[in-house]
Amino acid sequence: MNERRMRPAGLVVLTLAALVADGRSAEPVRPNILFLFSDDLTCQAISAYGDERKLLNTPNMDRIAREGMRFDRCLVTNSICGPSRATILTGKYSHLNGFYNNTNSRFDGAQTTFPSLLRDAGYSTAIVGKWHLISEPVGFDYWHILPGQGRYYNPPMIDNGKKVEHHGYTTDIITDLSIEWLRNRDKSKPFLLMSQHKAPHREWSPALRDLGWDEDRDYPEPPTLFDTFEGRGKAIHDHDMGIAGTFTDLDVKLVAPPGIDAEQLAEWNAYYGPRNGAFRKAAPTGKDLVRWRYRRYMHDYLGCVKAVDDNIGRILEFLDEEGLAENTIVVCSSDQGFYLGEHGWFDKRWIFEESLRTPLLVRWPGKVRPGTASASIVSLIDFAETFLDVAGVAAPESMQGRSIVPLLCGEAPSDWRTSLYYHYYEFPVPHRVRPHYGVITDRYKLVHYYKPDVDDWELLDREKDPLETRNFIDDPAYADVVKQLRAELDRLRVEVGDTAEPPRSAYGNQPFANEPRPQGRPGGKTKAAAK
Ligand code: CA
């Protein structure tokens, strides 16, 4: 697994010596782009973000922050895996790129994407790991991806169209393949490498070497672990993503994860077996059961993040050893944030801060001042134009974001956005989060839950209520705020072109609870595996 041990020790010296002898610079002038992407990685799990619970130390992600810039409000536009990926590739909202949900959307690869434009401009392009857009990747010289959600252990993968089997832990394997591609790439070109982990997506299976990493720590609980949603509407009450009500035996590792082999299972059982035995004997109920699940969840989720961080460390060291660090912009991010027990939840979807905000750490030597932070509202929708800007390639007018390169270079454009538009669709499976759209500013969010059996508006005030447990919509003191935000929301809907009723397929193929089932398709047709 350790790439450094496998590589002949003299290689770096030989490469540099050859370049010096040749009199050329060590790298092309255009910067390389290394995109280190995770699935469901949330800011609360990254020590550079300074979460109060101090859940985990992430020295390697912290290194990127220390040597670069941390974005404190990088927001998503539709908080769910596939749609975020489609938005990153196209620089467009879901209603324009056509990928609304994880249930039945399929990415149209004929669309203009930033990897295709970079390849046309002479970049060598590769994607390794989780793709999750159903159709095959387009715009990449090399792709080696997990089918669908992928597995944590011994993952089947697809190598440029060919099915292959791997043995080991998926986070390690994705990094191995990424480093291997970097080592063997066409060195006459700058590169774009998208190294995309499955972790820490549900079911949160850590590497076997990390089982017990937290020494059975008693984790601090979030203040809203037992949120009762007092004063909130039906959309908030009637969810299916609670630690109390939705966790499965697989989620809490009362059963072993798929794909694990006999030898691995023995090691897995050595850790989980005695603890699961004690749990069954104690048979906790009510709040005690939620607390037990929360602790198990933290061990597993954070254990997955630990391996991501360790592997980010490996790839950063590889850049150092190969002399690539100086001319490579490293971007570390995730497809959305995640709930680590806040509001009693796991998963994502909502416009609330934990799932709306996603990590963004950027290192770019010579451009980004080390150890800086930005509070500006940026978004995944800005990534395409940012990467094109970094490479000196013009972005198409049709892209809807904005390059963050000026922010990276320490500028503060006076016309930078002060609000962002959001729209979530997927319903009712898998987590019964009702479709909603809204406008987000530094302080406020105005949200409309509009379908199928609700018509609720919420005003959130993060200054007065940072945990977002109250709805101020009917408070007379906020009448002017609501009026202004409503006008801004209407303006944004026109600006981004989201004024039409979304197609029915945007929500998924299952009928809503209060609607007749489609004729000839009893029960609707939905992928059971969608998460
Ligand atoms: Ca995700």
Coordinates of C-alpha atoms and ligand atoms in Angstrom, one line a residue:
M1 CA 0.0 0.0 0.0
N2 CA 2.8 2.4 0.7
E3 CA 3.7 3.8 -2.7
R4 CA 6.9 5.5 -1.4
R5 CA 8.3 2.2 -0.4
M6 CA 7.5 0.7 -3.8
R7 CA 9.2 3.4 -5.8
P8 CA 13.0 3.2 -6.6
A9 CA 14.8 5.6 -4.3
G10 CA 16.8 7.2 -7.1
L11 CA 13.9 8.2 -9.3
V12 CA 13.4 11.8 -8.1
V13 CA 17.1 12.6 -8.4
L14 CA 17.3 11.1 -11.9
T15 CA 14.3 13.1 -13.1
L16 CA 15.5 16.4 -11.7
A17 CA 19.0 15.8 -13.0
A18 CA 17.7 15.0 -16.5
L19 CA 15.6 18.2 -16.5
V20 CA 18.5 20.4 -15.2
A21 CA 20.8 18.9 -17.9
D22 CA 18.2 19.7 -20.5
G23 CA 18.0 23.3 -19.4
R24 CA 14.2 23.3 -19.2
S25 CA 12.0 24.3 -16.3
A26 CA 10.8 21.4 -14.2
E27 CA 7.1 21.8 -15.0
P28 CA 4.9 23.4 -17.6
V29 CA 4.0 27.0 -16.9
R30 CA 0.3 26.4 -16.6
P31 CA -0.5 25.1 -13.1
N32 CA -1.5 21.5 -12.5
I33 CA -4.8 21.0 -10.7
L34 CA -5.2 18.3 -8.0
F35 CA -8.8 18.1 -6.8
L36 CA -9.1 16.0 -3.6
F37 CA -12.8 15.4 -3.2
S38 CA -14.7 13.4 -0.6
D39 CA -18.3 12.3 -0.3
D40 CA -20.3 13.6 2.7
L41 CA -17.2 15.1 4.4
T42 CA -18.3 17.9 6.7
C43 CA -16.5 20.8 8.3
Q44 CA -17.3 19.6 11.8
A45 CA -14.9 16.6 11.1
I46 CA -11.9 18.8 10.0
S47 CA -9.8 20.2 12.7
A48 CA -8.8 23.2 10.6
Y49 CA -12.5 24.3 10.9
G50 CA -12.2 24.3 14.7
D51 CA -15.4 22.5 15.7
E52 CA -16.2 22.9 19.4
R53 CA -16.5 19.2 19.9
K54 CA -12.9 18.6 18.7
L55 CA -14.1 15.4 17.0
L56 CA -11.0 14.6 15.0
N57 CA -7.5 15.7 14.2
T58 CA -6.9 16.0 10.5
P59 CA -3.2 17.0 10.2
N60 CA -3.0 16.7 6.4
M61 CA -6.2 18.7 5.6
D62 CA -5.0 21.2 8.2
R63 CA -1.7 21.3 6.3
I64 CA -3.5 22.5 3.2
A65 CA -5.3 25.1 5.2
R66 CA -2.1 26.2 6.9
E67 CA -0.2 26.5 3.6
G68 CA -3.3 28.0 1.8
M69 CA -6.8 29.4 2.3
R70 CA -9.7 28.1 4.2
F71 CA -13.2 29.0 3.0
D72 CA -15.6 29.3 5.8
R73 CA -18.8 29.6 3.7
C74 CA -18.5 27.4 0.7
L75 CA -22.1 26.5 0.0
V76 CA -23.8 24.0 -2.1
T77 CA -26.8 24.6 -4.4
N78 CA -28.6 21.2 -3.9
S79 CA -27.3 19.3 -1.0
I80 CA -26.9 15.8 -2.3
C81 CA -24.2 13.7 -4.0
G82 CA -24.9 13.4 -7.7
P83 CA -26.4 16.9 -8.2
S84 CA -23.4 18.5 -6.5
R85 CA -21.0 16.6 -8.8
A86 CA -23.0 17.6 -11.9
T87 CA -22.9 21.2 -10.7
I88 CA -19.2 21.1 -10.2
L89 CA -18.6 19.7 -13.7
T90 CA -21.0 22.1 -15.6
G91 CA -21.0 25.2 -13.4
K92 CA -24.8 25.1 -13.6
Y93 CA -27.7 24.6 -11.3
S94 CA -29.6 21.3 -11.4
H95 CA -32.5 22.7 -13.4
L96 CA -30.1 23.5 -16.2
N97 CA -27.7 20.5 -16.1
G98 CA -30.6 18.1 -15.7
F99 CA -29.2 16.1 -12.7
Y100 CA -31.8 16.8 -9.9
N101 CA -31.6 13.8 -7.7
N102 CA -29.8 10.5 -6.9
T103 CA -32.9 8.5 -7.6
N104 CA -33.4 8.6 -11.4
S105 CA -31.2 11.4 -12.8
R106 CA -28.6 10.5 -15.4
F107 CA -25.8 12.9 -16.4
D108 CA -25.8 14.1 -20.0
G109 CA -22.2 13.7 -20.9
A110 CA -22.7 15.8 -24.1
Q111 CA -22.8 18.9 -21.9
T112 CA -19.9 21.3 -21.7
T113 CA -17.8 20.5 -18.6
F114 CA -14.6 22.0 -17.3
P115 CA -12.6 18.8 -17.7
S116 CA -13.5 18.6 -21.4
L117 CA -12.5 22.3 -21.8
L118 CA -9.2 21.7 -20.0
R119 CA -8.5 18.7 -22.1
D120 CA -9.2 20.7 -25.3
A121 CA -6.8 23.3 -24.0
G122 CA -4.0 20.7 -23.6
Y123 CA -4.4 19.4 -20.1
S124 CA -4.0 15.7 -19.3
T125 CA -7.2 14.8 -17.5
A126 CA -8.1 12.0 -15.1
I127 CA -10.7 11.0 -12.6
V128 CA -10.2 8.2 -10.0
G129 CA -12.8 7.0 -7.5
K130 CA -16.4 7.9 -7.0
W131 CA -18.2 9.3 -10.0
H132 CA -21.9 8.6 -9.2
L133 CA -23.4 10.2 -12.3
I134 CA -24.7 7.0 -13.9
S135 CA -23.4 7.7 -17.5
E136 CA -19.8 7.2 -18.3
P137 CA -17.3 10.0 -17.7
V138 CA -16.6 12.2 -20.7
G139 CA -13.6 14.6 -21.0
F140 CA -11.1 12.4 -19.3
D141 CA -8.0 10.8 -20.8
Y142 CA -8.1 8.3 -17.9
W143 CA -11.0 7.3 -15.7
H144 CA -11.1 4.5 -13.1
I145 CA -14.3 4.7 -11.1
L146 CA -16.5 3.0 -8.6
P147 CA -19.8 1.8 -10.1
G148 CA -22.6 3.6 -8.3
Q149 CA -22.0 4.2 -4.6
G150 CA -19.1 1.7 -4.5
R151 CA -18.0 -0.4 -1.6
Y152 CA -15.6 0.2 1.3
Y153 CA -13.8 -3.1 1.0
N154 CA -12.5 -4.9 -2.1
P155 CA -14.3 -2.7 -4.6
P156 CA -15.1 -3.6 -8.1
M157 CA -14.2 -0.7 -10.3
I158 CA -14.4 0.4 -14.0
D159 CA -11.1 1.2 -15.6
N160 CA -11.7 3.2 -18.8
G161 CA -14.8 1.1 -19.5
K162 CA -13.4 -2.3 -18.3
K163 CA -14.6 -4.0 -15.1
V164 CA -11.7 -4.7 -12.7
E165 CA -11.5 -6.1 -9.2
H166 CA -9.4 -4.6 -6.3
H167 CA -8.5 -6.0 -2.9
G168 CA -8.1 -3.8 0.1
Y169 CA -9.7 -0.6 1.5
T170 CA -11.2 1.7 -1.1
T171 CA -9.8 5.0 0.2
D172 CA -6.3 3.5 0.0
I173 CA -6.9 2.1 -3.5
I174 CA -8.2 5.4 -4.9
T175 CA -5.1 7.1 -3.6
D176 CA -2.8 4.3 -5.0
L177 CA -4.5 4.6 -8.4
S178 CA -4.2 8.4 -8.3
I179 CA -0.5 8.3 -7.5
E180 CA 0.1 5.7 -10.1
W181 CA -1.6 7.9 -12.7
L182 CA 0.4 10.9 -11.6
R183 CA 3.6 9.0 -11.9
N184 CA 2.9 7.7 -15.4
R185 CA 1.1 10.7 -16.8
D186 CA 2.1 12.5 -20.0
K187 CA 4.7 14.9 -18.5
S188 CA 4.7 17.2 -21.5
K189 CA 1.2 18.5 -20.4
P190 CA -0.2 20.1 -17.2
F191 CA -2.6 17.8 -15.5
L192 CA -6.1 17.8 -13.9
L193 CA -6.5 14.9 -11.5
M194 CA -9.9 14.5 -9.7
S195 CA -9.2 12.0 -6.9
Q196 CA -12.6 11.4 -5.5
H197 CA -13.2 9.3 -2.4
K198 CA -16.4 7.3 -1.5
A199 CA -15.6 7.9 2.1
P200 CA -17.1 9.0 4.5
H201 CA -20.4 8.2 2.8
R202 CA -22.9 5.9 4.6
E203 CA -22.4 3.1 5.7
W204 CA -19.2 4.6 7.2
S205 CA -16.9 1.6 7.3
P206 CA -13.4 2.6 8.6
A207 CA -10.2 0.9 7.5
L208 CA -9.6 -2.3 9.5
R209 CA -6.3 -0.7 10.8
D210 CA -8.3 2.2 12.3
L211 CA -10.9 0.1 14.2
G212 CA -10.7 1.3 17.8
W213 CA -8.8 4.4 16.8
D214 CA -10.8 6.6 19.2
E215 CA -10.2 4.3 22.2
D216 CA -14.0 4.1 22.9
R217 CA -14.2 7.9 23.5
D218 CA -17.3 9.3 25.0
Y219 CA -18.0 12.0 22.4
P220 CA -19.5 15.4 23.4
E221 CA -23.0 15.6 22.0
P222 CA -24.3 18.4 19.9
P223 CA -26.8 20.6 21.8
T224 CA -29.6 19.6 19.4
L225 CA -29.1 15.8 19.5
F226 CA -32.7 15.6 20.9
D227 CA -34.2 18.5 18.9
T228 CA -38.0 18.5 19.3
F229 CA -38.5 21.0 16.4
E230 CA -40.8 23.1 18.5
G231 CA -42.5 25.8 16.5
R232 CA -41.4 24.2 13.2
G233 CA -43.6 23.1 10.3
K234 CA -44.4 19.6 9.0
A235 CA -41.5 19.6 6.6
I236 CA -39.1 19.6 9.5
H237 CA -41.0 17.2 11.8
D238 CA -41.8 14.6 9.2
H239 CA -38.3 13.5 8.1
D240 CA -36.8 10.0 7.9
M241 CA -33.1 10.8 8.6
G242 CA -32.9 10.6 12.4
I243 CA -30.4 8.6 14.3
A244 CA -33.3 7.6 16.5
G245 CA -35.6 6.4 13.8
T246 CA -33.7 5.7 10.6
F247 CA -30.4 4.0 11.5
T248 CA -30.1 0.4 10.2
D249 CA -28.1 -2.5 11.6
L250 CA -25.6 -1.9 8.9
D251 CA -25.3 1.7 9.8
V252 CA -24.3 0.8 13.4
K253 CA -22.3 -2.3 12.3
L254 CA -24.5 -4.9 14.0
V255 CA -23.9 -6.6 10.7
A256 CA -20.7 -6.6 8.6
P257 CA -20.4 -4.4 5.5
P258 CA -20.7 -5.9 2.0
G259 CA -17.8 -7.3 0.1
I260 CA -15.6 -8.0 3.1
D261 CA -13.6 -11.3 2.9
A262 CA -13.1 -14.0 5.6
E263 CA -9.8 -12.7 6.8
Q264 CA -11.0 -9.1 7.0
L265 CA -14.1 -10.2 8.7
A266 CA -12.1 -11.9 11.5
E267 CA -10.4 -8.6 12.1
W268 CA -13.6 -6.7 11.9
N269 CA -15.3 -9.1 14.4
A270 CA -12.4 -8.8 16.8
Y271 CA -13.3 -5.1 17.2
Y272 CA -17.1 -5.0 16.8
G273 CA -17.9 -8.4 18.2
P274 CA -17.4 -7.8 21.9
R275 CA -18.9 -4.3 21.7
N276 CA -21.9 -5.5 19.9
G277 CA -22.3 -8.3 22.5
A278 CA -22.2 -5.7 25.3
F279 CA -24.8 -3.6 23.4
R280 CA -27.2 -6.5 23.0
K281 CA -26.9 -7.5 26.6
A282 CA -27.5 -3.9 27.8
A283 CA -30.3 -3.5 25.2
P284 CA -30.6 0.3 25.7
T285 CA -33.8 2.1 24.7
G286 CA -35.0 5.7 24.2
K287 CA -32.3 8.3 24.6
D288 CA -29.8 5.8 25.8
L289 CA -30.1 4.0 22.5
V290 CA -29.7 7.2 20.5
R291 CA -26.6 8.0 22.6
W292 CA -25.1 4.5 21.9
R293 CA -25.8 4.9 18.2
Y294 CA -24.3 8.4 18.2
R295 CA -21.0 7.1 19.7
R296 CA -20.9 4.2 17.3
Y297 CA -21.6 6.6 14.4
M298 CA -18.8 9.0 15.5
H299 CA -16.3 6.1 15.7
D300 CA -17.2 4.9 12.2
Y301 CA -17.8 8.2 10.4
L302 CA -14.7 9.9 11.8
G303 CA -12.7 6.7 11.3
C304 CA -13.5 7.0 7.6
V305 CA -12.4 10.6 7.6
K306 CA -9.2 9.7 9.4
A307 CA -8.2 7.4 6.5
V308 CA -9.1 10.1 3.9
D309 CA -6.8 12.5 5.8
D310 CA -4.0 9.9 6.0
N311 CA -4.4 9.4 2.2
I312 CA -4.4 13.1 1.5
G313 CA -1.1 13.1 3.4
R314 CA 0.3 10.5 1.1
I315 CA -0.6 12.3 -2.1
L316 CA 0.8 15.6 -0.7
E317 CA 4.0 13.9 0.1
F318 CA 4.1 12.5 -3.4
L319 CA 3.8 16.0 -4.8
D320 CA 6.7 17.1 -2.6
E321 CA 8.9 14.2 -3.6
E322 CA 8.2 14.7 -7.3
G323 CA 8.8 18.4 -7.2
L324 CA 5.2 19.1 -8.2
A325 CA 4.0 21.0 -5.1
E326 CA 5.1 24.4 -6.3
N327 CA 3.2 24.4 -9.6
T328 CA 0.1 22.5 -8.5
I329 CA -3.1 24.1 -7.1
V330 CA -4.5 21.6 -4.5
V331 CA -8.2 21.9 -3.9
C332 CA -9.8 19.8 -1.1
S333 CA -13.6 19.8 -0.8
S334 CA -16.7 17.6 -0.6
D335 CA -20.0 17.3 -2.4
Q336 CA -21.9 18.7 0.7
G337 CA -21.7 18.8 4.4
F338 CA -23.3 16.3 6.8
Y339 CA -25.1 16.1 10.1
L340 CA -23.1 14.6 12.9
G341 CA -26.0 14.3 15.3
E342 CA -27.2 18.0 15.0
H343 CA -31.0 18.1 15.1
G344 CA -30.8 14.3 15.9
W345 CA -29.8 13.7 12.2
F346 CA -27.3 12.1 9.9
D347 CA -27.3 12.7 6.1
K348 CA -27.7 16.0 4.3
R349 CA -30.3 17.7 1.9
W350 CA -31.5 20.5 4.1
I351 CA -30.6 24.2 3.6
F352 CA -29.4 24.3 7.2
E353 CA -25.8 25.1 7.8
E354 CA -24.3 21.6 8.5
S355 CA -25.4 20.3 5.1
L356 CA -25.4 23.6 3.2
R357 CA -21.8 24.4 4.0
T358 CA -19.0 22.2 2.5
P359 CA -15.3 22.2 3.2
L360 CA -13.0 24.1 0.9
L361 CA -9.3 24.3 1.4
V362 CA -7.0 25.6 -1.3
R363 CA -3.2 25.6 -1.5
W364 CA -1.6 27.4 -4.5
P365 CA 2.0 28.4 -3.8
G366 CA 2.9 31.9 -4.9
K367 CA -0.8 32.9 -5.3
V368 CA -2.6 32.1 -2.1
R369 CA -1.1 33.6 1.1
P370 CA -0.6 30.8 3.6
G371 CA -2.8 30.5 6.6
T372 CA -5.6 32.8 5.3
A373 CA -9.3 32.4 5.5
S374 CA -12.3 33.8 3.6
A375 CA -15.8 34.4 4.8
S376 CA -17.1 35.3 1.3
I377 CA -20.0 33.2 0.0
V378 CA -18.6 30.9 -2.6
S379 CA -20.1 27.7 -4.0
L380 CA -19.5 24.4 -5.8
I381 CA -21.1 26.2 -8.8
D382 CA -17.9 28.4 -8.9
F383 CA -15.5 25.5 -9.3
A384 CA -15.7 25.0 -13.0
E385 CA -15.0 28.7 -13.8
T386 CA -12.3 28.7 -11.1
F387 CA -10.4 25.8 -12.6
L388 CA -10.7 27.3 -16.1
D389 CA -9.4 30.6 -14.8
V390 CA -6.5 28.9 -13.1
A391 CA -5.6 27.3 -16.5
G392 CA -6.1 30.5 -18.4
V393 CA -9.1 29.1 -20.4
A394 CA -12.1 31.2 -21.1
A395 CA -15.3 30.0 -19.4
P396 CA -18.5 29.8 -21.5
E397 CA -21.1 32.5 -20.8
S398 CA -23.6 29.8 -19.9
M399 CA -21.8 28.8 -16.7
Q400 CA -23.6 30.3 -13.7
G401 CA -20.8 30.6 -11.1
R402 CA -17.9 32.9 -10.8
S403 CA -14.1 32.3 -10.6
I404 CA -12.9 32.5 -7.0
V405 CA -9.3 33.2 -8.2
P406 CA -9.5 36.9 -7.1
L407 CA -10.4 35.8 -3.6
L408 CA -7.6 33.3 -3.6
C409 CA -5.2 36.1 -4.6
G410 CA -6.3 38.1 -1.6
E411 CA -8.5 40.6 -3.5
A412 CA -12.0 41.6 -2.2
P413 CA -14.1 42.3 -5.3
S414 CA -16.7 44.9 -4.3
D415 CA -19.4 43.2 -6.4
W416 CA -18.9 39.7 -4.9
R417 CA -22.2 38.0 -4.2
T418 CA -23.9 38.6 -0.9
S419 CA -26.6 36.0 -1.5
L420 CA -27.0 32.5 -3.0
Y421 CA -29.9 30.6 -4.5
Y422 CA -30.6 27.0 -3.3
H423 CA -33.0 24.3 -4.6
Y424 CA -33.4 20.7 -3.3
Y425 CA -35.7 18.2 -5.0
E426 CA -35.4 14.5 -4.1
F427 CA -38.5 13.2 -2.4
P428 CA -40.0 11.0 -0.9
V429 CA -37.2 8.4 -0.8
P430 CA -34.8 7.9 0.7
H431 CA -35.1 10.4 3.6
R432 CA -38.5 12.2 3.2
V433 CA -37.0 15.6 3.0
R434 CA -39.5 17.8 1.2
P435 CA -38.4 19.8 -1.8
H436 CA -37.5 23.3 -0.9
Y437 CA -35.8 26.4 -2.3
G438 CA -34.5 29.5 -0.7
V439 CA -32.1 32.4 -0.5
I440 CA -29.1 32.5 1.7
T441 CA -27.2 35.6 3.0
D442 CA -24.4 36.0 5.6
R443 CA -27.1 36.2 8.3
Y444 CA -30.4 35.0 7.0
K445 CA -32.1 32.2 5.1
L446 CA -35.6 32.5 3.6
V447 CA -36.9 29.0 2.7
H448 CA -40.0 27.7 1.0
Y449 CA -41.0 24.0 1.5
Y450 CA -43.5 23.7 -1.4
K451 CA -44.3 20.1 -2.2
P452 CA -46.3 17.9 -2.1
D453 CA -48.4 18.4 1.1
V454 CA -46.7 21.5 2.6
D455 CA -46.6 25.2 1.8
D456 CA -44.3 26.3 4.6
W457 CA -42.1 29.4 4.8
E458 CA -39.2 29.7 7.2
L459 CA -36.9 32.6 8.1
L460 CA -33.7 31.6 9.9
D461 CA -31.5 34.1 11.6
R462 CA -28.0 32.7 12.2
E463 CA -27.0 35.6 14.3
K464 CA -29.8 35.3 16.8
D465 CA -30.1 31.5 16.5
P466 CA -26.9 29.9 15.3
L467 CA -28.2 26.4 15.8
E468 CA -31.2 27.2 13.4
T469 CA -33.8 25.8 15.8
R470 CA -36.3 28.7 15.4
N471 CA -38.5 30.1 12.6
F472 CA -38.8 33.9 12.7
I473 CA -41.2 34.1 9.7
D474 CA -44.2 35.4 11.7
D475 CA -42.2 37.6 14.1
P476 CA -43.3 41.2 13.3
A477 CA -39.8 42.5 14.1
Y478 CA -38.6 40.7 10.9
A479 CA -41.3 42.0 8.6
D480 CA -38.9 44.2 6.6
V481 CA -36.3 41.5 6.5
V482 CA -38.8 39.0 5.1
K483 CA -39.9 41.5 2.5
Q484 CA -36.3 42.2 1.3
L485 CA -35.4 38.6 1.3
R486 CA -38.5 37.7 -0.7
A487 CA -37.6 40.3 -3.3
E488 CA -34.0 38.9 -3.4
L489 CA -35.3 35.4 -3.8
D490 CA -37.5 36.4 -6.7
R491 CA -34.7 38.2 -8.3
L492 CA -32.3 35.2 -8.0
R493 CA -34.9 32.8 -9.4
V494 CA -35.1 35.0 -12.5
E495 CA -31.3 35.4 -12.6
V496 CA -30.6 31.7 -12.5
G497 CA -33.6 30.8 -14.7
D498 CA -35.5 28.7 -12.2
T499 CA -39.0 30.0 -12.5
A500 CA -40.7 27.1 -14.2
E501 CA -42.3 24.2 -12.4
P502 CA -39.6 21.4 -12.1
P503 CA -40.3 18.3 -14.2
R504 CA -42.0 15.5 -12.2
S505 CA -38.9 13.4 -12.6
A506 CA -37.0 15.9 -10.6
Y507 CA -38.5 14.6 -7.4
G508 CA -38.0 10.9 -8.2
N509 CA -40.3 8.2 -9.6
Q510 CA -42.2 7.2 -6.6
P511 CA -45.7 8.8 -6.1
F512 CA -46.1 11.2 -3.3
A513 CA -48.0 9.9 -0.3
N514 CA -51.2 11.8 -1.2
E515 CA -51.1 11.2 -4.9
P516 CA -52.5 8.4 -7.0
R517 CA -49.9 5.8 -8.1
P518 CA -49.0 6.0 -11.8
Q519 CA -51.0 3.6 -13.9
G520 CA -49.3 0.4 -14.9
R521 CA -46.4 0.9 -12.6
P522 CA -47.5 -0.3 -9.2
G523 CA -45.5 1.2 -6.4
G524 CA -43.5 3.4 -8.8
K525 CA -40.0 2.5 -9.9
T526 CA -37.2 3.6 -7.8
K527 CA -33.7 2.3 -7.3
A528 CA -33.7 0.7 -3.8
A529 CA -30.0 1.3 -3.5
A530 CA -30.3 5.1 -3.8
K531 CA -29.1 6.8 -0.6
Ligands
CA1 CA -22.5 13.2 -0.9

